[in-house]
mmCIF file of C-alpha atoms in Angstrom:
data_model
loop_
_atom_site.group_PDB
_atom_site.id
_atom_site.type_symbol
_atom_site.label_atom_id
_atom_site.label_comp_id
_atom_site.label_asym_id
_atom_site.label_seq_id
_atom_site.Cartn_x
_atom_site.Cartn_y
_atom_site.Cartn_z
ATOM 1 C CA MET A 1 -44.281 13.622 -40.108
ATOM 2 C CA SER A 2 -42.878 10.481 -38.491
ATOM 3 C CA THR A 3 -42.438 10.479 -34.743
ATOM 4 C CA ALA A 4 -39.270 8.464 -35.002
ATOM 5 C CA HIS A 5 -37.050 11.373 -35.909
ATOM 6 C CA SER A 6 -33.371 10.708 -36.269
ATOM 7 C CA ALA A 7 -30.779 13.243 -35.299
ATOM 8 C CA VAL A 8 -30.442 14.170 -38.969
ATOM 9 C CA ASP A 9 -34.161 14.939 -39.234
ATOM 10 C CA ILE A 10 -33.942 17.077 -36.124
ATOM 11 C CA ARG A 11 -31.143 19.075 -37.649
ATOM 12 C CA ALA A 12 -33.270 19.518 -40.741
ATOM 13 C CA LEU A 13 -36.088 20.952 -38.649
ATOM 14 C CA PHE A 14 -33.783 23.332 -36.844
ATOM 15 C CA SER A 15 -30.929 24.351 -39.033
ATOM 16 C CA TYR A 16 -28.107 24.294 -36.536
ATOM 17 C CA THR A 17 -26.166 21.640 -34.680
ATOM 18 C CA PHE A 18 -28.404 20.766 -31.840
ATOM 19 C CA ILE A 19 -28.650 19.095 -28.495
ATOM 20 C CA ASN A 20 -27.953 15.462 -27.732
ATOM 21 C CA THR A 21 -31.232 14.676 -26.077
ATOM 22 C CA ILE A 22 -34.258 14.496 -28.303
ATOM 23 C CA PHE A 23 -37.556 15.846 -27.063
ATOM 24 C CA LEU A 24 -40.457 14.667 -29.129
ATOM 25 C CA THR A 25 -44.163 14.657 -28.498
ATOM 26 C CA GLU A 26 -46.390 12.112 -30.197
ATOM 27 C CA ALA A 27 -47.023 14.632 -32.951
ATOM 28 C CA GLY A 28 -43.308 14.720 -33.647
ATOM 29 C CA ILE A 29 -42.920 18.351 -32.634
ATOM 30 C CA PHE A 30 -39.758 19.262 -30.884
ATOM 31 C CA SER A 31 -40.798 20.774 -27.567
ATOM 32 C CA MET A 32 -39.205 21.738 -24.308
ATOM 33 C CA LYS A 33 -40.002 22.980 -20.843
ATOM 34 C CA LEU A 34 -37.975 24.335 -17.967
ATOM 35 C CA ALA A 35 -37.931 22.048 -14.936
ATOM 36 C CA PHE A 36 -38.841 24.968 -12.648
ATOM 37 C CA ASP A 37 -40.411 28.359 -12.882
ATOM 38 C CA PHE A 38 -37.737 30.991 -12.426
ATOM 39 C CA GLU A 39 -37.730 34.592 -11.304
ATOM 40 C CA ILE A 40 -34.993 36.344 -13.254
ATOM 41 C CA MET A 41 -33.557 39.544 -11.855
ATOM 42 C CA GLU A 42 -30.540 41.761 -12.187
ATOM 43 C CA LEU A 43 -28.697 42.419 -8.932
ATOM 44 C CA ASP A 44 -25.848 44.872 -9.117
ATOM 45 C CA GLY A 45 -25.009 43.937 -12.698
ATOM 46 C CA GLU A 46 -25.402 40.189 -12.120
ATOM 47 C CA TRP A 47 -28.300 38.307 -13.660
ATOM 48 C CA ILE A 48 -29.722 35.605 -11.427
ATOM 49 C CA ALA A 49 -32.485 33.058 -11.983
ATOM 50 C CA VAL A 50 -34.036 31.800 -8.748
ATOM 51 C CA PRO A 51 -36.430 28.841 -8.809
ATOM 52 C CA VAL A 52 -40.000 29.583 -7.760
ATOM 53 C CA GLY A 53 -42.665 27.268 -6.380
ATOM 54 C CA ASP A 54 -42.939 24.428 -3.928
ATOM 55 C CA GLU A 55 -40.704 22.206 -6.029
ATOM 56 C CA ALA A 56 -37.920 24.780 -5.941
ATOM 57 C CA LYS A 57 -36.293 23.069 -2.961
ATOM 58 C CA ARG A 58 -35.274 20.237 -5.282
ATOM 59 C CA PHE A 59 -32.916 22.681 -6.971
ATOM 60 C CA HIS A 60 -30.221 23.617 -4.518
ATOM 61 C CA GLY A 61 -29.034 26.987 -5.678
ATOM 62 C CA VAL A 62 -29.547 29.665 -8.277
ATOM 63 C CA VAL A 63 -28.529 30.075 -11.909
ATOM 64 C CA ASN A 64 -25.936 32.749 -12.665
ATOM 65 C CA LEU A 65 -26.449 34.295 -16.079
ATOM 66 C CA ASN A 66 -25.212 37.147 -18.165
ATOM 67 C CA GLU A 67 -27.597 39.533 -19.918
ATOM 68 C CA VAL A 68 -27.900 37.336 -23.007
ATOM 69 C CA GLY A 69 -28.455 34.234 -20.884
ATOM 70 C CA ALA A 70 -31.157 36.044 -18.928
ATOM 71 C CA LYS A 71 -32.939 36.933 -22.184
ATOM 72 C CA MET A 72 -32.628 33.347 -23.383
ATOM 73 C CA MET A 73 -33.977 32.010 -20.103
ATOM 74 C CA LYS A 74 -36.939 34.374 -20.209
ATOM 75 C CA HIS A 75 -37.789 33.424 -23.789
ATOM 76 C CA ILE A 76 -37.418 29.731 -23.017
ATOM 77 C CA SER A 77 -39.848 30.052 -20.119
ATOM 78 C CA GLU A 78 -42.390 31.676 -22.450
ATOM 79 C CA SER A 79 -41.873 29.423 -25.480
ATOM 80 C CA SER A 80 -42.366 25.765 -26.165
ATOM 81 C CA THR A 81 -39.946 25.185 -29.050
ATOM 82 C CA PRO A 82 -36.353 26.215 -29.756
ATOM 83 C CA GLU A 83 -37.551 27.834 -32.982
ATOM 84 C CA GLU A 84 -39.774 30.224 -31.066
ATOM 85 C CA VAL A 85 -36.890 31.182 -28.796
ATOM 86 C CA HIS A 86 -34.608 31.635 -31.767
ATOM 87 C CA GLN A 87 -37.091 33.961 -33.487
ATOM 88 C CA LYS A 88 -37.419 36.083 -30.350
ATOM 89 C CA LEU A 89 -33.645 36.295 -29.931
ATOM 90 C CA CYS A 90 -33.178 37.346 -33.542
ATOM 91 C CA MET A 91 -35.650 40.158 -32.888
ATOM 92 C CA ASP A 92 -33.727 41.137 -29.739
ATOM 93 C CA TYR A 93 -30.435 41.143 -31.648
ATOM 94 C CA PRO A 94 -31.357 42.117 -35.229
ATOM 95 C CA GLU A 95 -27.779 42.995 -36.114
ATOM 96 C CA ASP A 96 -26.403 39.586 -35.159
ATOM 97 C CA ASP A 97 -26.010 36.692 -37.555
ATOM 98 C CA PRO A 98 -29.044 34.399 -36.998
ATOM 99 C CA LYS A 99 -26.779 31.356 -37.412
ATOM 100 C CA GLU A 100 -24.565 32.568 -34.582
ATOM 101 C CA VAL A 101 -27.596 33.353 -32.433
ATOM 102 C CA GLY A 102 -28.793 29.811 -33.057
ATOM 103 C CA GLU A 103 -25.442 28.289 -32.138
ATOM 104 C CA ASN A 104 -25.329 30.244 -28.886
ATOM 105 C CA LEU A 105 -28.859 29.173 -28.130
ATOM 106 C CA CYS A 106 -27.972 25.542 -28.802
ATOM 107 C CA GLU A 107 -25.059 25.763 -26.413
ATOM 108 C CA PHE A 108 -27.265 27.237 -23.719
ATOM 109 C CA LEU A 109 -29.991 24.649 -24.215
ATOM 110 C CA ASN A 110 -27.360 21.898 -24.019
ATOM 111 C CA TRP A 111 -26.168 23.321 -20.743
ATOM 112 C CA LEU A 112 -29.709 23.493 -19.352
ATOM 113 C CA VAL A 113 -30.242 19.859 -20.306
ATOM 114 C CA GLN A 114 -27.010 18.824 -18.595
ATOM 115 C CA GLN A 115 -28.074 20.675 -15.443
ATOM 116 C CA ARG A 116 -31.462 18.920 -15.630
ATOM 117 C CA LEU A 117 -33.158 22.292 -15.924
ATOM 118 C CA LEU A 118 -34.761 21.550 -19.284
ATOM 119 C CA ILE A 119 -37.133 18.643 -19.735
ATOM 120 C CA PRO A 120 -39.270 17.226 -22.518
ATOM 121 C CA MET B 1 -55.243 27.675 23.219
ATOM 122 C CA SER B 2 -52.444 30.074 24.066
ATOM 123 C CA THR B 3 -52.471 33.814 23.357
ATOM 124 C CA PHE B 4 -49.493 36.031 24.053
ATOM 125 C CA THR B 5 -47.531 38.995 22.727
ATOM 126 C CA ILE B 6 -43.865 38.971 21.755
ATOM 127 C CA LYS B 7 -41.313 41.620 20.833
ATOM 128 C CA ILE B 8 -38.829 40.584 18.157
ATOM 129 C CA ALA B 9 -36.561 42.922 16.209
ATOM 130 C CA GLU B 10 -38.265 45.976 17.757
ATOM 131 C CA ARG B 11 -41.647 44.795 16.477
ATOM 132 C CA ILE B 12 -44.620 43.610 18.511
ATOM 133 C CA PHE B 13 -46.635 40.592 17.441
ATOM 134 C CA ALA B 14 -49.556 38.756 18.966
ATOM 135 C CA VAL B 15 -49.568 34.976 18.708
ATOM 136 C CA GLU B 16 -52.662 32.786 18.984
ATOM 137 C CA ALA B 17 -51.403 29.232 19.281
ATOM 138 C CA MET B 18 -53.208 25.917 19.633
ATOM 139 C CA TYR B 19 -50.524 24.304 21.819
ATOM 140 C CA PRO B 20 -48.425 25.590 24.756
ATOM 141 C CA ASP B 21 -45.020 24.769 23.196
ATOM 142 C CA VAL B 22 -44.524 27.988 21.265
ATOM 143 C CA GLU B 23 -45.295 30.200 24.262
ATOM 144 C CA ARG B 24 -42.640 28.301 26.228
ATOM 145 C CA LEU B 25 -40.229 28.717 23.313
ATOM 146 C CA CYS B 26 -40.862 32.468 23.179
ATOM 147 C CA ALA B 27 -40.604 33.013 26.957
ATOM 148 C CA ASP B 28 -37.679 35.462 26.717
ATOM 149 C CA TYR B 29 -39.481 37.589 24.144
ATOM 150 C CA ILE B 30 -42.910 37.913 25.752
ATOM 151 C CA THR B 31 -43.998 41.480 26.353
ATOM 152 C CA GLU B 32 -46.939 43.131 28.023
ATOM 153 C CA SER B 33 -47.276 45.645 25.173
ATOM 154 C CA ALA B 34 -50.866 45.900 23.970
ATOM 155 C CA THR B 35 -50.387 47.139 20.417
ATOM 156 C CA PRO B 36 -49.164 44.407 18.079
ATOM 157 C CA GLU B 37 -48.476 45.298 14.482
ATOM 158 C CA ALA B 38 -49.621 41.832 13.375
ATOM 159 C CA VAL B 39 -51.396 38.795 14.766
ATOM 160 C CA PHE B 40 -50.146 35.301 13.966
ATOM 161 C CA GLN B 41 -53.076 32.942 14.381
ATOM 162 C CA ILE B 42 -52.116 29.314 13.893
ATOM 163 C CA THR B 43 -54.655 26.880 12.501
ATOM 164 C CA GLU B 44 -54.647 23.134 11.975
ATOM 165 C CA GLU B 45 -53.986 23.859 8.276
ATOM 166 C CA ASP B 46 -50.782 25.682 9.199
ATOM 167 C CA ILE B 47 -49.624 22.701 11.226
ATOM 168 C CA GLN B 48 -50.415 20.274 8.415
ATOM 169 C CA LEU B 49 -48.483 22.488 6.004
ATOM 170 C CA GLU B 50 -45.435 22.192 8.261
ATOM 171 C CA ARG B 51 -45.892 18.438 8.428
ATOM 172 C CA ARG B 52 -45.959 18.234 4.629
ATOM 173 C CA LYS B 53 -42.899 20.466 4.283
ATOM 174 C CA CYS B 54 -40.949 18.336 6.767
ATOM 175 C CA ALA B 55 -41.879 15.234 4.824
ATOM 176 C CA GLN B 56 -40.986 16.860 1.518
ATOM 177 C CA GLU B 57 -37.550 17.938 2.766
ATOM 178 C CA ALA B 58 -36.847 14.493 4.156
ATOM 179 C CA ILE B 59 -37.732 12.930 0.808
ATOM 180 C CA TYR B 60 -35.516 15.343 -1.119
ATOM 181 C CA GLU B 61 -32.657 14.643 1.285
ATOM 182 C CA HIS B 62 -33.189 10.863 1.214
ATOM 183 C CA ARG B 63 -33.737 10.494 4.936
ATOM 184 C CA PRO B 64 -36.575 9.074 7.037
ATOM 185 C CA ILE B 65 -39.605 11.314 7.377
ATOM 186 C CA PRO B 66 -39.617 12.692 10.938
ATOM 187 C CA LEU B 67 -42.808 12.557 12.977
ATOM 188 C CA TYR B 68 -42.862 15.751 14.995
ATOM 189 C CA PRO B 69 -45.593 16.439 17.541
ATOM 190 C CA ALA B 70 -48.126 19.088 16.588
ATOM 191 C CA GLY B 71 -46.764 21.507 19.194
ATOM 192 C CA THR B 72 -43.299 21.369 17.646
ATOM 193 C CA LEU B 73 -44.706 21.922 14.164
ATOM 194 C CA GLU B 74 -46.647 24.892 15.480
ATOM 195 C CA GLU B 75 -43.369 26.506 16.603
ATOM 196 C CA THR B 76 -42.183 26.324 12.979
ATOM 197 C CA ALA B 77 -45.533 27.603 11.741
ATOM 198 C CA VAL B 78 -45.163 30.735 13.873
ATOM 199 C CA LEU B 79 -41.628 31.226 12.551
ATOM 200 C CA ARG B 80 -42.928 30.947 8.986
ATOM 201 C CA LYS B 81 -45.626 33.556 9.610
ATOM 202 C CA LEU B 82 -43.054 35.830 11.249
ATOM 203 C CA ALA B 83 -40.604 35.392 8.369
ATOM 204 C CA GLU B 84 -43.273 36.023 5.738
ATOM 205 C CA TYR B 85 -44.466 39.141 7.555
ATOM 206 C CA LEU B 86 -40.947 40.486 7.980
ATOM 207 C CA SER B 87 -40.096 39.845 4.328
ATOM 208 C CA ARG B 88 -43.071 42.017 3.315
ATOM 209 C CA ASN B 89 -41.944 44.779 5.655
ATOM 210 C CA GLY B 90 -38.294 45.294 4.934
ATOM 211 C CA ASP B 91 -36.679 42.803 7.310
ATOM 212 C CA THR B 92 -35.796 39.151 6.894
ATOM 213 C CA VAL B 93 -34.933 35.921 8.686
ATOM 214 C CA MET B 94 -31.591 34.447 7.690
ATOM 215 C CA HIS B 95 -30.206 30.962 8.236
ATOM 216 C CA GLY B 96 -27.010 31.250 10.205
ATOM 217 C CA VAL B 97 -25.302 31.874 13.523
ATOM 218 C CA LEU B 98 -25.227 35.513 14.644
ATOM 219 C CA LEU B 99 -22.309 36.392 16.853
ATOM 220 C CA ASP B 100 -21.672 39.544 18.875
ATOM 221 C CA TYR B 101 -17.956 40.305 19.162
ATOM 222 C CA HIS B 102 -17.488 43.398 21.324
ATOM 223 C CA GLY B 103 -20.652 44.987 19.966
ATOM 224 C CA ARG B 104 -19.814 44.077 16.373
ATOM 225 C CA GLY B 105 -21.947 41.482 14.612
ATOM 226 C CA VAL B 106 -20.962 38.716 12.250
ATOM 227 C CA LEU B 107 -23.259 36.138 10.688
ATOM 228 C CA PHE B 108 -21.883 32.718 9.752
ATOM 229 C CA THR B 109 -23.930 30.844 7.205
ATOM 230 C CA ALA B 110 -23.623 27.504 5.424
ATOM 231 C CA PRO B 111 -25.782 24.493 4.585
ATOM 232 C CA SER B 112 -26.869 22.488 7.602
ATOM 233 C CA GLY B 113 -24.186 20.150 8.893
ATOM 234 C CA THR B 114 -21.243 22.203 7.621
ATOM 235 C CA GLY B 115 -20.121 23.284 11.086
ATOM 236 C CA LYS B 116 -21.579 26.728 11.814
ATOM 237 C CA SER B 117 -22.353 25.898 15.438
ATOM 238 C CA THR B 118 -18.933 24.303 15.959
ATOM 239 C CA HIS B 119 -17.259 27.374 14.505
ATOM 240 C CA ALA B 120 -19.343 29.678 16.730
ATOM 241 C CA GLU B 121 -18.333 27.599 19.750
ATOM 242 C CA ASN B 122 -14.712 27.990 18.683
ATOM 243 C CA TRP B 123 -15.190 31.750 18.818
ATOM 244 C CA ARG B 124 -16.493 31.436 22.373
ATOM 245 C CA LYS B 125 -13.482 29.295 23.307
ATOM 246 C CA VAL B 126 -10.949 31.741 21.860
ATOM 247 C CA PHE B 127 -12.876 34.917 22.746
ATOM 248 C CA PRO B 128 -14.926 34.149 25.885
ATOM 249 C CA GLU B 129 -16.301 37.684 25.853
ATOM 250 C CA CYS B 130 -18.194 37.164 22.617
ATOM 251 C CA ARG B 131 -21.743 35.824 22.666
ATOM 252 C CA ILE B 132 -24.044 33.997 20.317
ATOM 253 C CA ILE B 133 -27.123 36.138 19.703
ATOM 254 C CA ASN B 134 -28.839 33.377 17.765
ATOM 255 C CA GLY B 135 -27.738 29.926 16.667
ATOM 256 C CA ASP B 136 -29.975 29.365 13.658
ATOM 257 C CA LYS B 137 -32.584 31.963 12.575
ATOM 258 C CA PRO B 138 -31.733 35.547 13.491
ATOM 259 C CA VAL B 139 -33.710 38.460 12.116
ATOM 260 C CA ILE B 140 -31.745 40.870 9.943
ATOM 261 C CA ALA B 141 -33.090 44.397 9.534
ATOM 262 C CA VAL B 142 -31.679 46.659 6.830
ATOM 263 C CA HIS B 143 -31.970 50.345 7.630
ATOM 264 C CA GLU B 144 -30.851 53.409 5.696
ATOM 265 C CA SER B 145 -27.279 53.343 6.898
ATOM 266 C CA ALA B 146 -26.837 50.126 8.819
ATOM 267 C CA VAL B 147 -27.824 46.520 9.186
ATOM 268 C CA THR B 148 -28.849 45.087 12.564
ATOM 269 C CA GLY B 149 -29.064 41.472 13.650
ATOM 270 C CA TYR B 150 -31.586 40.407 16.272
ATOM 271 C CA GLY B 151 -32.050 37.343 18.410
ATOM 272 C CA THR B 152 -35.111 35.149 18.050
ATOM 273 C CA PRO B 153 -36.237 32.087 19.985
ATOM 274 C CA TRP B 154 -35.739 29.863 16.927
ATOM 275 C CA ALA B 155 -32.185 28.872 17.603
ATOM 276 C CA GLY B 156 -31.613 25.377 16.253
ATOM 277 C CA LYS B 157 -30.697 22.147 18.002
ATOM 278 C CA GLU B 158 -28.500 23.809 20.621
ATOM 279 C CA GLY B 159 -31.172 26.393 21.386
ATOM 280 C CA ILE B 160 -28.659 29.174 22.008
ATOM 281 C CA HIS B 161 -30.177 32.616 21.755
ATOM 282 C CA VAL B 162 -30.256 35.971 23.500
ATOM 283 C CA ASN B 163 -32.971 38.585 23.235
ATOM 284 C CA ALA B 164 -30.517 41.210 22.025
ATOM 285 C CA SER B 165 -29.300 42.966 18.917
ATOM 286 C CA VAL B 166 -25.979 43.845 17.336
ATOM 287 C CA PRO B 167 -24.924 45.964 14.339
ATOM 288 C CA LEU B 168 -24.054 43.519 11.579
ATOM 289 C CA GLU B 169 -20.699 44.133 9.949
ATOM 290 C CA ALA B 170 -20.012 40.916 8.079
ATOM 291 C CA ILE B 171 -21.586 37.820 6.588
ATOM 292 C CA VAL B 172 -19.268 34.832 6.344
ATOM 293 C CA PHE B 173 -19.924 31.849 4.091
ATOM 294 C CA LEU B 174 -18.459 28.755 5.672
ATOM 295 C CA HIS B 175 -17.186 25.617 4.076
ATOM 296 C CA ARG B 176 -15.064 22.815 5.458
ATOM 297 C CA SER B 177 -11.436 22.798 4.536
ATOM 298 C CA GLU B 178 -8.147 21.107 5.406
ATOM 299 C CA THR B 179 -6.715 24.469 6.443
ATOM 300 C CA ASN B 180 -8.154 27.703 7.820
ATOM 301 C CA GLN B 181 -8.299 30.422 5.210
ATOM 302 C CA ILE B 182 -10.538 33.408 4.774
ATOM 303 C CA GLU B 183 -10.887 35.950 2.010
ATOM 304 C CA GLU B 184 -13.159 38.885 1.438
ATOM 305 C CA ILE B 185 -15.432 38.354 -1.574
ATOM 306 C CA SER B 186 -17.461 40.692 -3.705
ATOM 307 C CA PHE B 187 -21.205 41.112 -3.419
ATOM 308 C CA GLN B 188 -21.495 39.557 -6.880
ATOM 309 C CA LYS B 189 -19.808 36.386 -5.662
ATOM 310 C CA ALA B 190 -21.913 36.395 -2.509
ATOM 311 C CA ILE B 191 -25.280 36.687 -4.281
ATOM 312 C CA PRO B 192 -26.037 32.979 -4.849
ATOM 313 C CA MET B 193 -25.078 32.096 -1.274
ATOM 314 C CA LEU B 194 -27.072 35.011 0.137
ATOM 315 C CA ILE B 195 -30.189 33.969 -1.744
ATOM 316 C CA SER B 196 -29.818 30.481 -0.317
ATOM 317 C CA CYS B 197 -29.739 31.695 3.279
ATOM 318 C CA VAL B 198 -32.365 34.436 3.188
ATOM 319 C CA PHE B 199 -35.933 33.370 3.931
ATOM 320 C CA ARG B 200 -38.150 33.321 0.878
ATOM 321 C CA SER B 201 -41.669 32.061 0.479
ATOM 322 C CA PRO B 202 -41.902 29.895 -2.643
ATOM 323 C CA ASP B 203 -44.236 32.173 -4.633
ATOM 324 C CA ARG B 204 -42.859 34.593 -7.205
ATOM 325 C CA GLY B 205 -43.515 37.610 -4.970
ATOM 326 C CA GLY B 206 -41.615 35.965 -2.125
ATOM 327 C CA VAL B 207 -38.636 35.241 -4.343
ATOM 328 C CA LYS B 208 -38.610 38.846 -5.620
ATOM 329 C CA ARG B 209 -38.683 40.222 -2.081
ATOM 330 C CA ALA B 210 -35.820 37.948 -1.047
ATOM 331 C CA MET B 211 -33.748 39.101 -3.994
ATOM 332 C CA LEU B 212 -34.429 42.751 -3.118
ATOM 333 C CA THR B 213 -33.399 42.087 0.475
ATOM 334 C CA VAL B 214 -30.167 40.536 -0.764
ATOM 335 C CA SER B 215 -29.598 43.565 -2.966
ATOM 336 C CA SER B 216 -30.067 45.895 0.007
ATOM 337 C CA LEU B 217 -27.115 44.291 1.800
ATOM 338 C CA ASN B 218 -24.718 45.456 -0.910
ATOM 339 C CA GLY B 219 -22.441 48.156 0.429
ATOM 340 C CA ARG B 220 -23.717 47.785 3.976
ATOM 341 C CA VAL B 221 -21.919 44.634 5.123
ATOM 342 C CA LYS B 222 -18.754 42.865 4.045
ATOM 343 C CA PHE B 223 -18.760 39.332 2.691
ATOM 344 C CA TYR B 224 -16.202 36.650 3.343
ATOM 345 C CA SER B 225 -15.570 33.078 2.288
ATOM 346 C CA LEU B 226 -14.094 30.996 5.112
ATOM 347 C CA GLY B 227 -12.656 27.553 4.600
ATOM 348 C CA CYS B 228 -12.229 26.183 8.085
ATOM 349 C CA THR B 229 -11.234 23.174 10.108
ATOM 350 C CA MET B 230 -13.199 22.148 13.185
ATOM 351 C CA ASP B 231 -10.587 23.442 15.628
ATOM 352 C CA ALA B 232 -10.393 26.655 17.621
ATOM 353 C CA GLU B 233 -7.683 28.184 15.457
ATOM 354 C CA SER B 234 -10.329 28.801 12.792
ATOM 355 C CA ALA B 235 -11.947 31.441 14.998
ATOM 356 C CA ALA B 236 -8.686 33.319 15.481
ATOM 357 C CA VAL B 237 -7.991 33.264 11.743
ATOM 358 C CA ALA B 238 -11.486 34.533 10.964
ATOM 359 C CA CYS B 239 -11.456 37.251 13.615
ATOM 360 C CA ASP B 240 -8.087 38.528 12.522
ATOM 361 C CA THR B 241 -9.385 39.278 9.038
ATOM 362 C CA ILE B 242 -12.934 40.324 9.854
ATOM 363 C CA PHE B 243 -12.196 42.530 12.848
ATOM 364 C CA GLY B 244 -8.484 43.076 12.509
ATOM 365 C CA GLY B 245 -7.773 40.851 15.507
ATOM 366 C CA ASP B 246 -8.477 43.585 18.052
ATOM 367 C CA ALA B 247 -11.512 44.524 20.038
ATOM 368 C CA PRO B 248 -12.546 48.125 19.452
ATOM 369 C CA GLU B 249 -11.762 50.554 22.251
ATOM 370 C CA GLY B 250 -14.599 50.769 24.701
ATOM 371 C CA GLY B 251 -16.396 47.957 22.908
ATOM 372 C CA GLY B 252 -18.425 45.432 24.846
#
């Protein structure tokens, strides 16, 4: 598999419209990592992700999530590819259309990239 | 070497310091009590940790790295040990100015440089009877039915503090504004700002404890967002909403 994947190839690997930034290792595998470790908790119906660790001071604030976002964030922190996260979400929501789950995941990953919370 | 005992937030601690600065800082809190619940022993490692943290913060904030003397860094090291101990035992240190208005407490919090101290001074101008319990790092203790704010010697640049306590009724999140306006906000809206001003050690356990402390404030204090100017009118506007503009009967 060539390392010089085009956007079209990326879409072929992961069947849904995907993020603008391409994360590729030398092996050509699409991988991702959160910029910080997060502790995710529910407080009075609100889901919050708070950065953990000495580097946390670089991130001024917390991430407000809903329940689905909290699940996504947790799976992202424990997975290294979008496909893994997608599989876990489809197991969490077996009655939902996998395509829709994927689109929601893509949107969330895009947002994390824009906030500089997701890195290659 | 300096060994002494202090009473803060109804708790007794022994401090074993390498330099005399922290004992001078804690002068108003020194007690003769012989039964501390914890001992804060400061080592050279603790001081170097503070030096690294100062440098790290300066780098993140794009400013020159300050070179504080070891005695000054030791003061912060003792505060860190106090805050970590309190966070494991139900209390916390918060970043803000704690005001006592006729026996009723209000905490103003905001990022450094926003104008907390100026706003607190405006309260003193408009309401000379009110006092600043602590100008930077008060202790907040959450009990079954109430929340209490306590003075500590760590009181920021102005160094204003009183060894006293006050029942805490409100936490106010300050931001600068062209006009003075205040509104009560829900706990949900307050959560991100609360987490930013409650002490938390960077490990996962520390973050969890901070979040639980934040959760414990729900239903016990009111939360407000205050957009304020730098002038004295801001205090009157804030007081009118938070305390209804009147001192309670017999308060003081």
